[in-house]
Coordinates of C-alpha atoms in Angstrom, one line a residue:
X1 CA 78.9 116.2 95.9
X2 CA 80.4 118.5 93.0
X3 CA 84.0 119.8 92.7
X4 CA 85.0 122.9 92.8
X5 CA 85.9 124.3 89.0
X6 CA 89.5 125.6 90.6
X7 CA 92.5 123.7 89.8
X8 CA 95.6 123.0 91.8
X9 CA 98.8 124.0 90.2
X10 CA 97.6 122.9 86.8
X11 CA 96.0 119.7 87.3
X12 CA 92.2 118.8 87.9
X13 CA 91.1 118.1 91.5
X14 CA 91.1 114.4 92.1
X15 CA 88.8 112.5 94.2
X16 CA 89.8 112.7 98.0
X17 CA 91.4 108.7 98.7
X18 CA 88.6 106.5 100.4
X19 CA 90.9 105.5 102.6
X20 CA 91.9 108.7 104.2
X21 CA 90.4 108.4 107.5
X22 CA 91.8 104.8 108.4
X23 CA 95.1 106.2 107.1
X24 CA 94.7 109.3 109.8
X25 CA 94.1 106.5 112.5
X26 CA 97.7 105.4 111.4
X27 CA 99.5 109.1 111.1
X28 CA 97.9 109.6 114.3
X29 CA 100.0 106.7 116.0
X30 CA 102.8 107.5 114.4
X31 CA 103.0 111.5 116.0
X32 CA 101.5 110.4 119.3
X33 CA 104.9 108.0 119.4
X34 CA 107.0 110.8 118.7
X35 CA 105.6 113.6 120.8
X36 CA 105.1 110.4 123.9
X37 CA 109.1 110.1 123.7
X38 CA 109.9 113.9 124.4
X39 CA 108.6 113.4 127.7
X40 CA 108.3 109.9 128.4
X41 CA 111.8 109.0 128.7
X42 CA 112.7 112.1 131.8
X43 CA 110.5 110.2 133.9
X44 CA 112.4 107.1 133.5
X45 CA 115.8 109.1 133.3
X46 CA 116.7 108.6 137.2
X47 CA 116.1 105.4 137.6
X48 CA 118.3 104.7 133.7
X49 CA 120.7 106.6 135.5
X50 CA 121.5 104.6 138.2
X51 CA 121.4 101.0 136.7
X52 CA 123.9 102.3 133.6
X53 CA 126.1 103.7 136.1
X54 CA 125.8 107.4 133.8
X55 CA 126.9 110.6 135.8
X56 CA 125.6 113.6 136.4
X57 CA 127.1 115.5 134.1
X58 CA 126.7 113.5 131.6
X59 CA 122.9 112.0 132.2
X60 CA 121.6 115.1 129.9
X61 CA 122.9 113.8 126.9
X62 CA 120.1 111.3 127.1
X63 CA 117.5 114.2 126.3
X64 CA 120.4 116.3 124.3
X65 CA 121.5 113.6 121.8
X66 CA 117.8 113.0 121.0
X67 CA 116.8 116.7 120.8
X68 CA 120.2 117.5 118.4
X69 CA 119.2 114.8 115.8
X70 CA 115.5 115.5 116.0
X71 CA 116.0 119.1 115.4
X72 CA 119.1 119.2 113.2
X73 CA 118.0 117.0 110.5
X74 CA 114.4 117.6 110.5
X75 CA 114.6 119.6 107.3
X76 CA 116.4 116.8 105.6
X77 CA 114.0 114.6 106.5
X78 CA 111.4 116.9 105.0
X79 CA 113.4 116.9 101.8
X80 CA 113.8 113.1 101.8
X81 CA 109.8 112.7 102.4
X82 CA 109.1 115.1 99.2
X83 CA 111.9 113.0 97.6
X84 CA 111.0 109.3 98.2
X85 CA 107.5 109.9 98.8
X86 CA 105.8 110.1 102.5
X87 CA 104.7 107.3 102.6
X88 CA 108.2 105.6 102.2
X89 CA 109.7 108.0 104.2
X90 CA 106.8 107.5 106.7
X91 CA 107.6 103.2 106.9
X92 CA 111.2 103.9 106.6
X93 CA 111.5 105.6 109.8
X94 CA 108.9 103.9 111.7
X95 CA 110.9 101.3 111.2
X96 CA 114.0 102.6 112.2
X97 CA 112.4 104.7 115.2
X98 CA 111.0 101.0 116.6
X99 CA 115.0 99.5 115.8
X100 CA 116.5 102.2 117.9
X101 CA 113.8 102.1 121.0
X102 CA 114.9 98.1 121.0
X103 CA 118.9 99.6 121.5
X104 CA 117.8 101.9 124.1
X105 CA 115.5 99.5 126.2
X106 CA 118.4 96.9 125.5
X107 CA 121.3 99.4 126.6
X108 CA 123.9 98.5 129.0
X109 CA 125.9 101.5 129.2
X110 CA 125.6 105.2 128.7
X111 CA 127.3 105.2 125.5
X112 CA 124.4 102.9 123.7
X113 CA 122.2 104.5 125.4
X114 CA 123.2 107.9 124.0
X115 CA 123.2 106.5 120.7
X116 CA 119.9 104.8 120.5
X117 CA 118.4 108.3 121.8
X118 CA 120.5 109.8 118.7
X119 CA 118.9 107.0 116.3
X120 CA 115.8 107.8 117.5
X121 CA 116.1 111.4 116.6
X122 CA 117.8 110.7 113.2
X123 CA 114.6 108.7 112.5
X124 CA 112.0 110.8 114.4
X125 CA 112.9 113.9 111.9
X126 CA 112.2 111.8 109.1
X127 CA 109.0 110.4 110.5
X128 CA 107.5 113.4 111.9
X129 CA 107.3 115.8 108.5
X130 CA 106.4 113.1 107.0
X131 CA 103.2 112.1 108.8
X132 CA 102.0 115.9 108.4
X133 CA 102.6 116.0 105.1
X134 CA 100.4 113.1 104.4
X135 CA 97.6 114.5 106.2
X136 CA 98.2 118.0 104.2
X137 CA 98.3 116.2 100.5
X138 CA 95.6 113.4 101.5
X139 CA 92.9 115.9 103.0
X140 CA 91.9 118.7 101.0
X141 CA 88.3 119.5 101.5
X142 CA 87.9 122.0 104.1
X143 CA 85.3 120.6 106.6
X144 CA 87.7 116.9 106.1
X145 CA 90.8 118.7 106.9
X146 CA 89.6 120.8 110.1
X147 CA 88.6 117.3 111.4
X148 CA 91.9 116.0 110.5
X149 CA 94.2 118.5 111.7
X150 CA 91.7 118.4 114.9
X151 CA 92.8 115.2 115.7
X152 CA 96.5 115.7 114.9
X153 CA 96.9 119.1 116.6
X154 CA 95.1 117.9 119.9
X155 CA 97.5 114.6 119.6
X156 CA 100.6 117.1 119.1
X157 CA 99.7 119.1 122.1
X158 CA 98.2 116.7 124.6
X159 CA 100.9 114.0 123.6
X160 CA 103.5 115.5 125.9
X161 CA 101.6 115.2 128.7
X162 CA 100.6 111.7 128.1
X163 CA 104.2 110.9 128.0
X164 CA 104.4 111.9 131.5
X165 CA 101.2 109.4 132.9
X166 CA 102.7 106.7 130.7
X167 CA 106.2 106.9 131.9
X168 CA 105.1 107.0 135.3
X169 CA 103.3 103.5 135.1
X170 CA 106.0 101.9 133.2
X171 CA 108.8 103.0 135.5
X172 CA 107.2 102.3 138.9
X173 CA 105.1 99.2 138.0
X174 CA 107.5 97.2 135.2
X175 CA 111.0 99.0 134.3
X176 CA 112.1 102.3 132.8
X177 CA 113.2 99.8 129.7
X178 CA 109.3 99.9 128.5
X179 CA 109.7 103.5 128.4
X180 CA 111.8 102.6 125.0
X181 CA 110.5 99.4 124.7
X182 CA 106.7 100.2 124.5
X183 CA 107.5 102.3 121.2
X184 CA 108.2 98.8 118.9
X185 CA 104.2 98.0 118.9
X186 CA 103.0 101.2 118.4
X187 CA 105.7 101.3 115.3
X188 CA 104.5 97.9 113.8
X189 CA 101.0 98.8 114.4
X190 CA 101.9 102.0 112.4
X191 CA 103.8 100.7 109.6
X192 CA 102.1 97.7 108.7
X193 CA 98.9 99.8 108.9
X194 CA 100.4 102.6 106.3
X195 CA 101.5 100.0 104.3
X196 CA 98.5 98.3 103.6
X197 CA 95.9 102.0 103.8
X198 CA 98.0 104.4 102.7
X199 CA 98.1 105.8 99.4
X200 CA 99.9 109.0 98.6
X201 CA 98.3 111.4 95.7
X202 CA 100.3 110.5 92.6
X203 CA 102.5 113.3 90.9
X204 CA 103.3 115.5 94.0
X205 CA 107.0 114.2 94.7
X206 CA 109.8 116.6 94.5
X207 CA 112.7 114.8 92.0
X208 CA 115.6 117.9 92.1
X209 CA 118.8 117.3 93.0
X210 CA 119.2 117.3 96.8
X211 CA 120.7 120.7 97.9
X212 CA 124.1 119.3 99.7
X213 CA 125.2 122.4 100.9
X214 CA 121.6 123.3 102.3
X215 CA 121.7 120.1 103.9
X216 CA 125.0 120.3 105.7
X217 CA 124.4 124.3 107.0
X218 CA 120.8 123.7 108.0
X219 CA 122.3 120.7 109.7
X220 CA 125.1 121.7 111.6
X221 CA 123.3 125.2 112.0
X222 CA 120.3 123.6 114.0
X223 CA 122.4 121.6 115.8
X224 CA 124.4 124.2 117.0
X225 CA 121.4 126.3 118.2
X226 CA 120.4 123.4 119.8
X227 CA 123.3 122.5 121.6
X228 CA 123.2 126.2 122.5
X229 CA 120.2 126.5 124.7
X230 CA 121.0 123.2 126.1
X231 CA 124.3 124.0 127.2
X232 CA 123.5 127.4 128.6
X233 CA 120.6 125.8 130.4
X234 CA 123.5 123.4 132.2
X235 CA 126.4 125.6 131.8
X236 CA 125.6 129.1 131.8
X237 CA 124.8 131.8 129.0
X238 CA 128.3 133.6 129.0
X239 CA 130.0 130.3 129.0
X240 CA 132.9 130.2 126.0
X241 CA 131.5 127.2 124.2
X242 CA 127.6 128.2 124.4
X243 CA 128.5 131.9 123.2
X244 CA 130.6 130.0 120.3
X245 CA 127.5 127.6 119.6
X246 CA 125.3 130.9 119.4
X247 CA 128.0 132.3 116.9
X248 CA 129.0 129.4 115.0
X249 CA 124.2 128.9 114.6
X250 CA 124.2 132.6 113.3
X251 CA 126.4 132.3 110.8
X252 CA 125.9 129.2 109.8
X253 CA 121.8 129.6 109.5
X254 CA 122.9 133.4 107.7
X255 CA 124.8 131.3 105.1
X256 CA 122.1 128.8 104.9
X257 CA 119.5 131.6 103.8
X258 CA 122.1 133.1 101.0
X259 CA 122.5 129.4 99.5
X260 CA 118.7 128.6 99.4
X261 CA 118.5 131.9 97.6
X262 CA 120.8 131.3 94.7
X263 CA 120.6 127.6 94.0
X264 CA 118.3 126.0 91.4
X265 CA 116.7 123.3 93.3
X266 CA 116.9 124.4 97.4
X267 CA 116.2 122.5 100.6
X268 CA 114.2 124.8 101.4
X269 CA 112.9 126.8 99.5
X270 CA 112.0 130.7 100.5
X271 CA 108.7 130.9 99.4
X272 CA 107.5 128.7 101.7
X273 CA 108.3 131.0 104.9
X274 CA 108.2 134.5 103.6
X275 CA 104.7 133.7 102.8
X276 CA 103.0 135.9 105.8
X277 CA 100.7 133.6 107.3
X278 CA 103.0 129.9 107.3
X279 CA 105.9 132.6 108.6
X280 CA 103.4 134.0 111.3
X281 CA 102.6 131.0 112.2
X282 CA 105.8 129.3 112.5
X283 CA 107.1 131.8 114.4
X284 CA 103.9 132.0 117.0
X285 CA 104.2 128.1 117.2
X286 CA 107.5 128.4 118.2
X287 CA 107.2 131.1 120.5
X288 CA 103.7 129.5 122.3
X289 CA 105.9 125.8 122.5
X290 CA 108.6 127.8 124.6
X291 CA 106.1 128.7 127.1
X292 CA 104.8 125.6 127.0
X293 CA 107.9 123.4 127.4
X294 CA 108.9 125.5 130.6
X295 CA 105.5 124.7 132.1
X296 CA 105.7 121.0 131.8
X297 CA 109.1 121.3 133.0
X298 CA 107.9 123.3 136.3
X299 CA 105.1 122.1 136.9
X300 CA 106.4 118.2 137.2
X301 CA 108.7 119.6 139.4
X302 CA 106.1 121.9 141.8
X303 CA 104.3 118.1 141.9
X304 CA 106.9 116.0 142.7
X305 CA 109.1 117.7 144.6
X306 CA 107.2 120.7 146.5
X307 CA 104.0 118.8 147.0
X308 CA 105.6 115.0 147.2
X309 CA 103.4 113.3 144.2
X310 CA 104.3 110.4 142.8
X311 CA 105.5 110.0 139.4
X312 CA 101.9 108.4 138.5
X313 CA 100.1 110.8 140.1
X314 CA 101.9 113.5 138.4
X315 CA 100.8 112.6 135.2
X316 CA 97.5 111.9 136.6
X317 CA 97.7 115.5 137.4
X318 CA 97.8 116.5 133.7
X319 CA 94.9 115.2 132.7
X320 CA 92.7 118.1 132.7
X321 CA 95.0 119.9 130.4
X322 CA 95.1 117.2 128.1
X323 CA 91.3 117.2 128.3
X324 CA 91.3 120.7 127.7
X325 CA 93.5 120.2 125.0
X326 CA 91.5 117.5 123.0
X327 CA 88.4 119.7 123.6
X328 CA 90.2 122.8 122.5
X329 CA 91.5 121.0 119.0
X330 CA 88.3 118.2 117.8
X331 CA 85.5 121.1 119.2
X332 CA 86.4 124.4 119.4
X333 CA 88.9 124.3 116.7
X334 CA 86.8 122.0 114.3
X335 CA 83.8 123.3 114.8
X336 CA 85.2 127.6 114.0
X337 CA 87.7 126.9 111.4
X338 CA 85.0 126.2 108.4
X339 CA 83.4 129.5 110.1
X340 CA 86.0 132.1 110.8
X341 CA 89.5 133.0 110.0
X342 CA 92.0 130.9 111.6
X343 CA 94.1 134.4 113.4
X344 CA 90.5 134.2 115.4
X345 CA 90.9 131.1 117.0
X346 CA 94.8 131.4 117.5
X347 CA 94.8 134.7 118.9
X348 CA 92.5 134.5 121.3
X349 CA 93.3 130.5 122.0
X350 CA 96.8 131.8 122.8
X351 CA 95.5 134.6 125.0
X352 CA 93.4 132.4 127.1
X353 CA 96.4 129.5 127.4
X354 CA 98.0 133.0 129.0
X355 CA 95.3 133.4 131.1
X356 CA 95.7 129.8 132.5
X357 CA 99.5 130.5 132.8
X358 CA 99.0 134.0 134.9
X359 CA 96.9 132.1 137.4
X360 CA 100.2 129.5 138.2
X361 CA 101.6 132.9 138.7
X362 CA 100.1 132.6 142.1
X363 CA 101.3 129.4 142.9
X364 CA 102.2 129.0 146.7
X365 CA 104.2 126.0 148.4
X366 CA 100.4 124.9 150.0
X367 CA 98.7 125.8 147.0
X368 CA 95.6 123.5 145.8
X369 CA 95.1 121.8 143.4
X370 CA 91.4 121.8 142.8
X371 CA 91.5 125.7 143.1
X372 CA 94.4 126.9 141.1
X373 CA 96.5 124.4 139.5
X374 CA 93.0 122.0 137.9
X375 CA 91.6 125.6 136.7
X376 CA 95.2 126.9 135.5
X377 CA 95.5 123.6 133.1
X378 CA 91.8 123.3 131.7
X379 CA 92.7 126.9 130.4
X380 CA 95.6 125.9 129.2
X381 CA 94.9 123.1 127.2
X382 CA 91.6 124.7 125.8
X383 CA 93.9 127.9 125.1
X384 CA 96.5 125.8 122.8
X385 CA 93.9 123.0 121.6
X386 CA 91.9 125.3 120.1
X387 CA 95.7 127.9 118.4
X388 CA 97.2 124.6 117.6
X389 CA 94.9 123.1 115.4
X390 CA 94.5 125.7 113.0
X391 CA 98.1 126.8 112.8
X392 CA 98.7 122.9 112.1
X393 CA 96.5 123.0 108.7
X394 CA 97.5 126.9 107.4
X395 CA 101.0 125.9 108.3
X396 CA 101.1 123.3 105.1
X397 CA 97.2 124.8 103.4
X398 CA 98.4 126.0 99.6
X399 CA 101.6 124.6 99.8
X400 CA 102.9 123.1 96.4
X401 CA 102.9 119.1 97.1
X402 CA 106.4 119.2 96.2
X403 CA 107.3 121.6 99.1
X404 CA 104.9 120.1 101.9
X405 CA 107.7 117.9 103.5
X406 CA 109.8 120.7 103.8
X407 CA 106.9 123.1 104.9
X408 CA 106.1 120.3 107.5
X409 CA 109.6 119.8 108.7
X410 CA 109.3 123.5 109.4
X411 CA 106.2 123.1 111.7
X412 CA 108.6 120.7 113.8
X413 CA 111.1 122.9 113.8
X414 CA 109.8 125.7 115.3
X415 CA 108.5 123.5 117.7
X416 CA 111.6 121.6 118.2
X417 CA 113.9 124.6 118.4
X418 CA 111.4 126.4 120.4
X419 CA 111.2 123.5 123.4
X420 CA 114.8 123.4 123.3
X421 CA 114.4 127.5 123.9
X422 CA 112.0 127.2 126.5
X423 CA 113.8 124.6 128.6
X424 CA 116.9 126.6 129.1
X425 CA 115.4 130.1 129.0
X426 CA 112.8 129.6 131.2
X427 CA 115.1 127.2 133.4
X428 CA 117.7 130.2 133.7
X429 CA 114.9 132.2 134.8
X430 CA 113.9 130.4 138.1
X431 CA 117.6 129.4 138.7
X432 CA 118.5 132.8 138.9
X433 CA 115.2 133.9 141.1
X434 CA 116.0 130.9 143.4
X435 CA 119.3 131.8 144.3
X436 CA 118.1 135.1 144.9
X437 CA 115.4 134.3 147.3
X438 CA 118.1 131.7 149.3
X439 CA 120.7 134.5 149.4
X440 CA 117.8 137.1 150.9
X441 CA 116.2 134.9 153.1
X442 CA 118.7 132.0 154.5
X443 CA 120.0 134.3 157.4
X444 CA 116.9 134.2 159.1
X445 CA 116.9 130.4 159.1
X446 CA 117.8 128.9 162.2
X447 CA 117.2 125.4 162.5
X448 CA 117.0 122.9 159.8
X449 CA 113.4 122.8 159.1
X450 CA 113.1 126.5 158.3
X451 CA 116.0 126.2 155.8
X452 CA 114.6 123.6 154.1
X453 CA 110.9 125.5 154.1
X454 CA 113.3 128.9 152.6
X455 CA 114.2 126.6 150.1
X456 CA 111.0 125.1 148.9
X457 CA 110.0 128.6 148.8
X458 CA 112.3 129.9 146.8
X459 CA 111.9 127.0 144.5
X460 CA 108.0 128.3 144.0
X461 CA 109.7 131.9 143.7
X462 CA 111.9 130.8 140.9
X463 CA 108.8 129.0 139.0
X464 CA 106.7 131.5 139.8
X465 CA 108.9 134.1 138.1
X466 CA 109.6 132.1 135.0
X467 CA 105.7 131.4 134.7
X468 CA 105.2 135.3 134.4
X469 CA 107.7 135.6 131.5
X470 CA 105.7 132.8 129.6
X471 CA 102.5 134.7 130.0
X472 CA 104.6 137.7 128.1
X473 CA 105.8 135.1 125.9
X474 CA 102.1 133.8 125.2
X475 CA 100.8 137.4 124.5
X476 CA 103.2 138.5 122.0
X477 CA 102.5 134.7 120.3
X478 CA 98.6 135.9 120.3
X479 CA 100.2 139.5 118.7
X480 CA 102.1 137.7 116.1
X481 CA 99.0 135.5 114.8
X482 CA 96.6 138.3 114.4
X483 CA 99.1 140.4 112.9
X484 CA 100.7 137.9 110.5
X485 CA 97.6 135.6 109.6
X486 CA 95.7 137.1 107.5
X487 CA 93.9 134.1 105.5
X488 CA 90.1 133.8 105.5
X489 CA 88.5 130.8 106.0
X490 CA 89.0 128.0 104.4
X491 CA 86.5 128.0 101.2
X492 CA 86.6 131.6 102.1
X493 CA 88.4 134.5 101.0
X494 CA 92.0 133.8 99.0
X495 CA 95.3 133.3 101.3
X496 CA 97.0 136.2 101.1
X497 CA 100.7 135.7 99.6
X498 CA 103.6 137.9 99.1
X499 CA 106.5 137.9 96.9
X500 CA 107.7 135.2 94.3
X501 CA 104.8 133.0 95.5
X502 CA 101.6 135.6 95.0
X503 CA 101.5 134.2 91.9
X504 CA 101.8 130.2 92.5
X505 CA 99.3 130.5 96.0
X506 CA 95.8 128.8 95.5
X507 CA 93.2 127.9 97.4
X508 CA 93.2 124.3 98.7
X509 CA 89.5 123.1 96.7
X510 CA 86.5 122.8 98.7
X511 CA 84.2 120.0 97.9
X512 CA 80.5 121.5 97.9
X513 CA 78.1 118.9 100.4

């Protein structure tokens, strides 16, 4: 093999790390933990519930407090990983991610259970743009890196759903503790194995002065969009405080975008979004994770409650989308992305994840499985296996290895910010649509079986209509990629770049076989 004669920001191409590929096994671990707890821990959340004694009103702060620290700091945590070092940053918060799980299996009331699910978030944002960036700085050749990012987009898609089969074994067959509790071996695994495999690239830490006042209005400016979408999900979109959340997020996020601007060494700094293709695809990402997050949501519902699955069996019933995801990211996605340019695979992978979400448009209290929900998913997760796994590696390709924490942490966050998104919007949408069927058709309801059938029904109706905005959503995802992303293939044509960062923007080198 011979090297390339290009040059990376000034310094010769070094030999790719012979341990890359048992580091991956390790990075891999590490994000299938993270994306596990989104959805692991709402299957165990009713039976928490009870045994903590936490009410209603309050039991959403178990998902909240995690999503809030997750998505508020993960730019900080970016920061620290190009700081410290990823793989530091990476150890540091396995660690801590495996100490708060043990506070949350071991809680014995709502208010350390609210703060373990906090802890976990604090650490999750510094683990999670961590563990991309050390795929994006340890795999550079092209072919190496679509395998890479194969593996890691399928596990960042499919993960979710995985959640939901292994918190349905661990909460009917042991206790909804070892939906926290199963976290610690995964982390030890993890961190010991990263400690011993792992070596970062020398040279491509980022030594400025941290950017305080970027920190705190990110921070607080996140959190408040957060909080936003989750309160209006629970309490309503013209209620006082989520109207002063949206406010309070605009401003603060407006100021955060002036500061970044004029300081010397910024959080984050600008040229790494208003480069067209990482903005296009931050935005799509976003966008196709709203539609996504709804669906999960619904769809665990339609199971359980409309056609009386068990919490195994519902995540049983998401195994062909995470099939269709793995296929999707290590085949499709793999295969093309050497071979065409990557707005070809996520346009058209987001257009055919639509075209598994219009068939659930169709869904029907005795609907079957086998002929519309099994076809519905394999679309799906073939759709965003095969969009996510490019998007994963442009999203951080040509980055400066000083910036690729922060250009990470932005991959979570449009992901992060977009789930919180999805569950309220999409949520809002089939509240309002149920109440609307109940209030037209009740009347004609006699005895108590018929009202209970009007309000399965409009249950269905109120999915139903929510899945048709997500199609909308998916398509204008699919119009944003192959509008925005305009980079050739990798070892291809040049990334396109605008502004300040024309000038910096290189090719990742390609190894010649």
């Amino acid at each position: 093999m011979s090297e390339t004669a290009s040059k990376t920001f000034g310094t010769p191409v070094r030999e790719p790390d012979a341990g890359r590929w048992k580091a991956l096994v390790f990075i891999a671990l590490a994000q299938l933990m993270v994306v596990l707890d989104a959805t692991i821990v709402n299957i165990a959340l009713p039976s928490a519930q009870q045994d903590l004694g936490i009410s209603d009103g309050n039991r959403q702060w178990v998902v909240t407090a995690y999503a809030l620290a997750f998505g508020g700091l993960l730019l900080f945590g970016g920061r620290i990983a190009d700081l410290w070092g990823r793989k530091k940053a990476f150890v540091v918060g396995l660690g801590g991610f495996a100490a708060a799980s043990a506070l949350g299996g071991a809680a014995t009331n709502e208010a350390m259970m609210f703060g373990a699910r906090a802890l976990q978030g604090v650490f999750g944002a510094l683990l999670a743009p961590a563990a991309l960036s050390l795929l994006a700085v340890m795999f550079t050749d092209a072919k190496e890196r679509a395998k890479a990012f194969g593996i890691y987009g399928a596990i960042a898609g499919g993960g979710g759903a995985v959640g939901l089969i292994l918190g349905g074994f661990l909460t009917e067959y042991l206790d909804w503790r070892w939906t926290f509790f199963v976290n610690i071996p995964f982390a030890i695994v993890a961190a010991a194995g990263a400690y011993f495999v792992i070596r970062e690239p020398e040279g491509g830490r980022n030594r400025s002065p941290l950017d305080i006042p970027g920190v705190l209005l990110s921070t607080f400016g996140l959190v408040a969009l957060v909080y936003g979408f989750t309160r209006a999900e629970s309490d309503g979109w013209s209620d006082t405080v989520t109207v002063a959340m949206f406010v309070a997020s605009a401003v603060l996020l407006a100021a955060f975008v002036f500061v970044e601007s004029k300081v010397k060494a910024p959080l984050l700094p600008l040229r790494v979004v208003t480069e067209r293709n990482r903005g296009g695809i931050y935005l799509s990402l976003g966008l196709a994770i709203i539609a996504m997050f709804g669906l999960f949501l619904f769809l665990t519902y339609y199971l359980q409650i409309v056609k009386g699955y068990s919490p195994v069996k519902t995540g049983f019933a998401f195994l062909p989308m995470i099939a269709g995801m793995i296929t999707g990211s290590t085949q499709i996605g793999t295969r093309l992305m050497t071979r065409v340019a990557p707005r070809l695979l996520m346009g058209p992978g987001f257009l055919v994840a639509a075209l598994g979400m219009l068939l659930l448009t169709q869904l029907e209290i005795g609907s079957s499985y086998a002929a519309l929900l099994l076809p519905a998913m394999l679309l799906l997760g073939l759709g965003m296996g095969t969009a996510f796994m490019p998007a994963m590696s442009l999203a951080t390709q040509g980055v400066e290895p000083r910036d690729s924490g922060v250009a990470s942490a932005m991959v979570n966050t449009s992901q992060q910010v977009g789930g919180a998104i999805g569950t309220a919007l999409l949520n809002t949408i089939a509240a309002s649509a149920t109440t609307a069927y109940v209030a037209d058709h009740i009347a004609g309801a006699t005895s108590r079986s018929q009202q209970q059938l009007v309000q399965l029904e409009a249950m269905v109706q109120g999915y139903t209509s929510a899945i048709w905005f997500a199609v909308g959503i998916l398509v204008v995802a699919a119009a944003i990629a192959l509008t925005f992303v305009n980079a050739g293939r990798p070892g291809g044509t040049t990334t396109a770049s605008s502004g300040e960062d024309a000038a910096d923007e290189v090719q990742i080198p390609v190894v010649a076989h």
